[in-house]
CSV table of C-alpha atoms in Angstrom, one decimal:
chain,number,residue,atom,x,y,z
A,32,MET,CA,-11.2,26.0,-3.7
A,33,ARG,CA,-11.3,23.2,-1.2
A,34,ILE,CA,-13.3,20.4,-3.7
A,35,ALA,CA,-14.3,16.9,-2.7
A,36,VAL,CA,-14.5,14.5,-5.7
A,37,MET,CA,-17.4,11.6,-4.7
A,38,GLY,CA,-16.3,8.6,-6.7
A,39,THR,CA,-12.8,8.5,-8.6
A,40,GLY,CA,-13.6,6.9,-11.5
A,41,GLY,CA,-13.3,8.4,-14.8
A,42,ILE,CA,-15.1,11.4,-14.7
A,43,GLY,CA,-14.0,12.2,-11.0
A,44,GLY,CA,-10.6,10.9,-11.2
A,45,TYR,CA,-9.9,13.0,-14.6
A,46,PHE,CA,-11.3,16.5,-13.6
A,47,GLY,CA,-10.3,15.7,-9.8
A,48,GLY,CA,-6.9,14.9,-10.8
A,49,ARG,CA,-6.7,18.4,-13.5
A,50,LEU,CA,-7.5,20.5,-10.2
A,51,ALA,CA,-5.5,19.3,-7.6
A,52,ALA,CA,-2.6,19.7,-9.9
A,53,ALA,CA,-3.6,23.2,-10.3
A,54,GLY,CA,-3.0,23.9,-6.5
A,55,HIS,CA,-6.6,23.3,-5.3
A,56,ASP,CA,-7.7,21.3,-2.1
A,57,VAL,CA,-8.8,17.7,-3.5
A,58,LEU,CA,-10.2,15.0,-1.3
A,59,PHE,CA,-11.0,11.8,-3.3
A,60,VAL,CA,-13.4,9.4,-1.9
A,61,ALA,CA,-12.7,6.0,-3.5
A,62,ARG,CA,-12.7,3.0,-2.4
A,63,GLY,CA,-11.6,-0.5,-3.0
A,64,ARG,CA,-8.5,-1.2,-5.2
A,65,GLN,CA,-9.0,2.4,-6.3
A,66,LEU,CA,-8.6,3.6,-2.8
A,67,ASP,CA,-5.4,1.4,-2.0
A,68,ALA,CA,-3.7,2.7,-5.2
A,69,LEU,CA,-4.2,6.3,-4.0
A,70,ARG,CA,-3.2,6.0,-0.7
A,71,ASP,CA,0.5,4.2,-2.3
A,72,GLY,CA,1.0,5.9,-5.1
A,73,GLY,CA,-0.8,9.0,-5.8
A,74,LEU,CA,-3.5,9.7,-9.1
A,75,ARG,CA,-2.2,9.6,-12.5
A,76,VAL,CA,-3.9,11.0,-15.4
A,77,LEU,CA,-2.5,9.9,-18.7
A,78,SER,CA,-4.3,12.1,-21.8
A,79,PRO,CA,-3.6,13.4,-25.1
A,80,LEU,CA,-3.9,17.2,-23.7
A,81,GLY,CA,-0.9,15.8,-21.1
A,82,ASP,CA,-0.2,13.7,-18.6
A,83,VAL,CA,-0.3,14.4,-14.5
A,84,HIS,CA,0.9,12.7,-11.9
A,85,ILE,CA,0.2,14.0,-7.8
A,86,PRO,CA,2.2,11.7,-5.9
A,87,GLU,CA,0.3,12.6,-2.8
A,88,VAL,CA,-3.4,13.0,-2.6
A,89,GLN,CA,-6.2,13.1,0.3
A,90,ALA,CA,-7.9,10.1,-0.3
A,91,THR,CA,-10.4,8.3,1.6
A,92,ASP,CA,-13.7,6.3,1.7
A,93,ASP,CA,-15.4,8.2,5.0
A,94,PRO,CA,-15.4,11.6,4.5
A,95,SER,CA,-16.6,12.0,7.6
A,96,GLY,CA,-13.4,13.4,9.6
A,97,HIS,CA,-13.0,15.8,7.2
A,98,ALA,CA,-13.8,19.8,7.0
A,99,PRO,CA,-16.4,20.9,4.7
A,100,ALA,CA,-16.2,21.4,0.7
A,101,ASP,CA,-16.9,24.5,-1.5
A,102,PHE,CA,-18.2,22.4,-4.3
A,103,VAL,CA,-18.5,18.3,-4.7
A,104,LEU,CA,-18.2,16.9,-8.1
A,105,PHE,CA,-20.5,14.0,-8.0
A,106,GLY,CA,-19.4,10.7,-10.4
A,107,VAL,CA,-20.6,7.6,-9.1
A,108,LYS,CA,-22.4,4.8,-10.7
A,109,LEU,CA,-26.0,5.6,-11.0
A,110,TRP,CA,-27.3,2.6,-8.7
A,111,ASP,CA,-25.0,4.4,-5.7
A,112,THR,CA,-26.1,8.0,-5.9
A,113,ALA,CA,-28.5,7.5,-2.9
A,114,SER,CA,-25.6,6.0,-0.6
A,115,ALA,CA,-22.8,8.0,-1.9
A,116,ALA,CA,-25.3,11.1,-1.0
A,117,GLU,CA,-25.2,10.1,2.9
A,118,LEU,CA,-21.7,9.9,2.6
A,119,VAL,CA,-21.4,13.4,1.7
A,120,LYS,CA,-23.5,14.9,4.0
A,121,PRO,CA,-20.6,15.4,6.3
A,122,LEU,CA,-18.7,17.8,4.0
A,123,LEU,CA,-21.8,20.2,3.3
A,124,GLY,CA,-21.4,23.7,5.4
A,125,PRO,CA,-24.0,26.1,4.9
A,126,GLY,CA,-23.3,27.4,1.0
A,127,THR,CA,-21.5,23.9,-0.3
A,128,ALA,CA,-23.0,23.3,-3.6
A,129,VAL,CA,-23.1,19.4,-5.1
A,130,ALA,CA,-23.2,19.0,-8.6
A,131,SER,CA,-23.5,15.5,-10.2
A,132,PHE,CA,-21.8,14.8,-13.7
A,133,GLN,CA,-23.1,11.4,-13.7
A,134,ASN,CA,-25.1,10.1,-16.6
A,135,GLY,CA,-29.4,10.3,-16.5
A,136,VAL,CA,-31.8,13.0,-15.4
A,137,VAL,CA,-33.2,11.3,-11.9
A,138,LYS,CA,-29.5,11.7,-10.3
A,139,ASP,CA,-30.7,15.1,-9.4
A,140,ASP,CA,-33.8,14.2,-7.8
A,141,ILE,CA,-32.5,11.6,-5.7
A,142,LEU,CA,-29.7,14.6,-4.7
A,143,ARG,CA,-32.2,16.7,-3.6
A,144,ASP,CA,-34.1,14.2,-1.2
A,145,VAL,CA,-31.1,13.5,0.5
A,146,LEU,CA,-28.6,16.3,0.8
A,147,GLY,CA,-31.5,19.6,0.2
A,148,ALA,CA,-32.0,21.5,-3.3
A,149,GLU,CA,-30.4,24.3,-1.8
A,150,HIS,CA,-26.9,22.5,-2.0
A,151,ILE,CA,-27.6,21.0,-5.9
A,152,VAL,CA,-26.2,22.9,-8.8
A,153,GLY,CA,-26.7,20.9,-12.1
A,154,GLY,CA,-24.1,19.2,-14.3
A,155,VAL,CA,-23.5,17.5,-17.6
A,156,SER,CA,-19.7,16.2,-18.6
A,157,TYR,CA,-18.1,15.7,-22.0
A,158,ILE,CA,-15.4,13.5,-21.9
A,159,ALA,CA,-14.3,9.5,-22.2
A,160,ALA,CA,-12.1,8.8,-19.2
A,161,THR,CA,-11.7,5.2,-17.9
A,162,ILE,CA,-10.0,3.7,-14.9
A,163,ALA,CA,-7.1,1.7,-16.8
A,164,GLU,CA,-5.9,0.3,-13.5
A,165,PRO,CA,-6.3,1.4,-10.2
A,166,GLY,CA,-4.9,5.2,-9.3
A,167,VAL,CA,-4.5,5.1,-13.1
A,168,ILE,CA,-7.5,7.5,-15.4
A,169,ARG,CA,-6.8,7.2,-19.0
A,170,HIS,CA,-8.5,10.2,-21.3
A,171,SER,CA,-9.2,9.3,-25.0
A,172,GLY,CA,-9.3,12.3,-27.1
A,173,SER,CA,-9.4,16.1,-26.8
A,174,MET,CA,-12.8,16.6,-25.2
A,175,GLN,CA,-12.8,17.2,-21.7
A,176,LYS,CA,-15.9,19.4,-20.8
A,177,LEU,CA,-17.9,20.8,-18.0
A,178,VAL,CA,-21.1,22.5,-18.1
A,179,PHE,CA,-23.2,23.4,-15.0
A,180,GLY,CA,-25.2,26.0,-13.5
A,181,GLU,CA,-27.6,27.0,-10.5
A,182,TYR,CA,-31.5,25.3,-11.7
A,183,ASP,CA,-33.0,29.1,-11.1
A,184,GLY,CA,-30.3,30.3,-13.7
A,185,THR,CA,-28.6,32.6,-11.3
A,186,SER,CA,-24.7,33.0,-12.1
A,187,SER,CA,-24.0,32.6,-8.2
A,188,PRO,CA,-20.7,33.4,-6.5
A,189,ARG,CA,-20.2,29.0,-5.4
A,190,VAL,CA,-20.8,28.7,-9.8
A,191,ARG,CA,-18.1,31.5,-10.5
A,192,ALA,CA,-15.6,30.2,-8.0
A,193,PHE,CA,-15.6,26.7,-9.7
A,194,ARG,CA,-16.0,27.7,-13.0
A,195,ASP,CA,-12.5,29.9,-12.5
A,196,ALA,CA,-11.2,27.0,-10.3
A,197,CYS,CA,-11.9,24.8,-13.3
A,198,ALA,CA,-10.5,27.6,-15.7
A,199,ASP,CA,-7.2,27.7,-14.0
A,200,ALA,CA,-6.6,24.0,-14.2
A,201,GLY,CA,-7.3,23.8,-18.3
A,202,ILE,CA,-10.7,22.4,-18.2
A,203,ASP,CA,-13.1,23.4,-20.8
A,204,VAL,CA,-15.7,24.8,-18.7
A,205,GLU,CA,-19.5,26.4,-19.3
A,206,VAL,CA,-21.8,27.9,-16.8
A,207,SER,CA,-25.0,27.3,-18.3
A,208,GLU,CA,-28.2,29.7,-17.5
A,209,GLY,CA,-30.6,26.8,-18.3
A,210,ILE,CA,-28.6,24.0,-17.0
A,211,GLU,CA,-32.2,21.9,-16.6
A,212,ARG,CA,-32.2,21.6,-20.6
A,213,ALA,CA,-28.9,20.8,-21.0
A,214,VAL,CA,-28.9,17.9,-18.7
A,215,TRP,CA,-31.7,16.9,-21.2
A,216,GLU,CA,-29.5,17.8,-24.3
A,217,LYS,CA,-27.3,15.3,-23.4
A,218,PHE,CA,-29.6,12.7,-22.2
A,219,VAL,CA,-31.2,12.4,-25.9
A,220,PHE,CA,-28.0,11.6,-27.2
A,221,LEU,CA,-26.8,9.4,-24.3
A,222,VAL,CA,-29.6,7.3,-24.5
A,223,GLY,CA,-29.8,6.7,-27.6
A,224,LEU,CA,-26.1,6.0,-27.7
A,225,SER,CA,-25.7,3.7,-24.7
A,226,GLY,CA,-29.2,1.6,-25.6
A,227,THR,CA,-28.2,1.0,-29.2
A,228,THR,CA,-24.9,-0.1,-29.1
A,229,THR,CA,-25.3,-2.1,-25.9
A,230,LEU,CA,-28.1,-3.7,-27.4
A,231,ALA,CA,-26.8,-4.1,-30.8
A,232,ARG,CA,-23.3,-5.5,-28.7
A,233,SER,CA,-21.9,-2.5,-31.8
A,234,PRO,CA,-19.9,0.5,-32.3
A,235,ILE,CA,-22.1,3.3,-33.6
A,236,GLY,CA,-20.6,2.9,-36.9
A,237,PRO,CA,-22.7,0.1,-38.2
A,238,ILE,CA,-25.8,1.1,-36.4
A,239,ARG,CA,-26.0,5.1,-38.3
A,240,ALA,CA,-25.2,2.9,-41.7
A,241,ASN,CA,-28.0,0.3,-41.5
A,242,PRO,CA,-31.7,1.8,-42.4
A,243,ARG,CA,-33.4,-0.2,-39.9
A,244,SER,CA,-31.3,0.3,-36.9
A,245,ARG,CA,-31.1,4.2,-37.7
A,246,ALA,CA,-34.6,4.3,-37.9
A,247,PHE,CA,-34.2,2.5,-34.1
A,248,LEU,CA,-31.7,4.8,-32.7
A,249,ARG,CA,-34.0,8.3,-34.4
A,250,GLY,CA,-37.2,6.5,-32.4
A,251,VAL,CA,-35.4,6.1,-29.3
A,252,MET,CA,-33.8,9.6,-29.5
A,253,ASP,CA,-37.4,10.7,-30.2
A,254,GLU,CA,-39.1,9.5,-27.5
A,255,VAL,CA,-36.9,10.9,-25.1
A,256,VAL,CA,-37.2,13.9,-26.7
A,257,GLN,CA,-41.1,13.6,-26.4
A,258,VAL,CA,-41.0,12.8,-22.7
A,259,ALA,CA,-38.7,16.0,-21.9
A,260,ARG,CA,-41.3,18.1,-23.4
A,261,ALA,CA,-44.3,16.7,-22.0
A,262,GLN,CA,-42.5,17.3,-18.7
A,263,GLY,CA,-41.8,21.0,-19.2
A,264,VAL,CA,-38.4,21.1,-20.8
A,265,ALA,CA,-37.6,23.0,-23.5
A,266,LEU,CA,-36.7,21.4,-26.3
A,267,PRO,CA,-37.8,21.1,-30.1
A,268,ALA,CA,-40.0,18.7,-31.0
A,269,ASP,CA,-37.9,18.0,-34.1
A,270,TYR,CA,-34.8,17.6,-31.7
A,271,ALA,CA,-34.2,14.1,-32.7
A,272,ASP,CA,-33.1,15.2,-35.9
A,273,ASP,CA,-30.4,17.4,-34.5
A,274,ARG,CA,-29.0,14.7,-32.6
A,275,MET,CA,-29.3,12.5,-35.7
A,276,ALA,CA,-26.9,15.4,-37.6
A,277,PHE,CA,-24.8,14.9,-34.6
A,278,VAL,CA,-24.6,11.2,-34.8
A,279,ASP,CA,-23.3,11.7,-38.6
A,280,THR,CA,-20.2,13.7,-37.1
A,281,VAL,CA,-19.2,11.4,-34.7
A,282,PRO,CA,-16.7,8.7,-35.4
A,283,ASP,CA,-17.3,5.2,-36.5
A,284,THR,CA,-16.0,3.5,-33.3
A,285,MET,CA,-17.3,5.6,-30.9
A,286,THR,CA,-19.7,3.7,-28.4
A,287,SER,CA,-20.9,4.1,-24.9
A,288,SER,CA,-19.8,3.0,-21.2
A,289,MET,CA,-22.5,0.7,-20.9
A,290,HIS,CA,-21.6,-1.0,-24.2
A,291,HIS,CA,-17.9,-1.7,-22.0
A,292,ASP,CA,-20.1,-2.9,-19.1
A,293,ILE,CA,-22.0,-5.1,-21.2
A,294,GLU,CA,-18.9,-6.9,-22.5
A,295,ARG,CA,-16.8,-7.0,-19.4
A,296,GLY,CA,-19.9,-8.3,-17.5
A,297,ASN,CA,-20.8,-5.5,-15.5
A,298,ARG,CA,-23.6,-4.2,-13.9
A,299,LEU,CA,-25.3,-1.6,-16.4
A,300,GLU,CA,-27.1,1.7,-15.8
A,301,VAL,CA,-30.0,0.7,-18.0
A,302,GLY,CA,-32.6,1.4,-15.4
A,303,TRP,CA,-31.9,5.0,-15.0
A,304,LEU,CA,-31.1,5.4,-18.6
A,305,SER,CA,-34.0,4.0,-21.3
A,306,GLY,CA,-35.8,2.6,-18.1
A,307,ASP,CA,-36.1,6.2,-16.7
A,308,VAL,CA,-37.7,7.1,-20.1
A,309,VAL,CA,-40.2,4.5,-19.9
A,310,GLU,CA,-41.0,5.0,-16.3
A,311,ARG,CA,-41.5,8.8,-16.8
A,312,GLY,CA,-43.3,8.0,-20.4
A,313,ALA,CA,-45.9,6.4,-18.7
A,314,ALA,CA,-46.4,8.7,-15.8
A,315,LEU,CA,-47.2,11.5,-18.8
A,316,SER,CA,-49.2,9.0,-21.1
A,317,VAL,CA,-45.9,9.4,-23.6
A,318,PRO,CA,-45.5,6.1,-26.0
A,319,THR,CA,-42.0,5.0,-25.4
A,320,PRO,CA,-41.7,1.7,-27.2
A,321,ASN,CA,-38.2,1.6,-28.3
A,322,ASN,CA,-36.7,2.5,-25.2
A,323,GLY,CA,-39.1,-0.2,-23.7
A,324,ALA,CA,-37.5,-2.9,-26.1
A,325,ILE,CA,-34.2,-1.8,-24.6
A,326,ALA,CA,-35.1,-1.8,-21.0
A,327,GLY,CA,-36.8,-5.2,-21.8
A,328,MET,CA,-34.2,-7.2,-23.3
A,329,LEU,CA,-31.1,-5.2,-21.6
A,330,ALA,CA,-32.9,-6.7,-18.1
A,331,VAL,CA,-31.1,-10.1,-18.8
A,332,HIS,CA,-28.1,-8.4,-18.1
A,333,ALA,CA,-29.0,-5.5,-15.8
A,334,ASP,CA,-27.2,-7.0,-12.8
A,335,GLY,CA,-23.9,-8.3,-14.3
A,336,HIS,CA,-22.9,-12.0,-14.5
A,337,ALA,CA,-24.7,-12.6,-11.2
A,338,ALA,CA,-28.1,-12.2,-13.0
A,339,GLN,CA,-26.8,-14.0,-16.0
A,340,ALA,CA,-25.8,-17.1,-13.6
A,341,GLY,CA,-29.1,-16.8,-12.0
A,342,GLY,CA,-27.8,-15.6,-8.8
A,343,GLY,CA,-29.9,-11.9,-9.2
A,344,THR,CA,-32.8,-10.9,-10.1
A,345,ALA,CA,-32.5,-7.5,-13.0
A,346,ARG,CA,-33.9,-4.4,-11.7
A,347,SER,CA,-35.4,-1.9,-14.4
A,348,GLU,CA,-37.0,0.6,-12.1
A,349,GLY,CA,-35.7,4.2,-13.5
A,350,ARG,CA,-35.7,5.9,-10.0
A,351,THR,CA,-34.4,2.6,-7.9
A,352,ALA,CA,-30.8,3.8,-6.7
């Protein structure tokens, strides 16, 4: 397949690297030091499942001169979604699929607006991977899974082709006939994990062990469930309890990328996570006080160091990109 990776961070770098190593025609879209490193030394993936080094990769910050892709793996930070989608336009052919493996649920709304609904395939990723240094992706643990599917539930040729490409590359893959629900299922846990670990500046272990913070975590996730149900997503009313049972199975040290971002003074995705829950809840008359607390308090840090120093204004709007 001809595959384009929009955003060569942890997700795009890892999965794109596996696909390139398996012989697929992969174009990496990157910028800054990451782009320079890809051009100079290729891409290296460090993983407990086996390291990969592709000495020469196709890398660009301007896809306009490249041939259309069969499948676009979309993995930029949420605030870059709209601008990155504009860059994707030259890569679209009549049947090109664009699957976002970003956090959040608003991502595909933005992509539909910019690229057209006919190109959008729903996607969820399960992996812990980061840029260790420019040109190097570090994968932690053994989990590395992509779940994707057409929003109408059909098993299309483009979805089947990408499934086969991923399987050939050693990627754990699943085609979902109910991808909207799968996206929201991950969102419930993600909002809880990201919001609480970032607000408490703590991994999940102490949060789940303390009765008050544990109750807060469950409340955060339950609000997401009730918003999803009000929006017509078929989640069980007690799905937060299911996710709490899952919380009890993960390592004490588990944390979130947003927790790492606040520790590094980086911009936060809170406006597209808890902030989005608050916005949807207000529109649907669903109370979201726990997520409102997260979005309100983390607004101080949402723009990174610039906001803390008085040099920027934190934004919490869930649909701003």
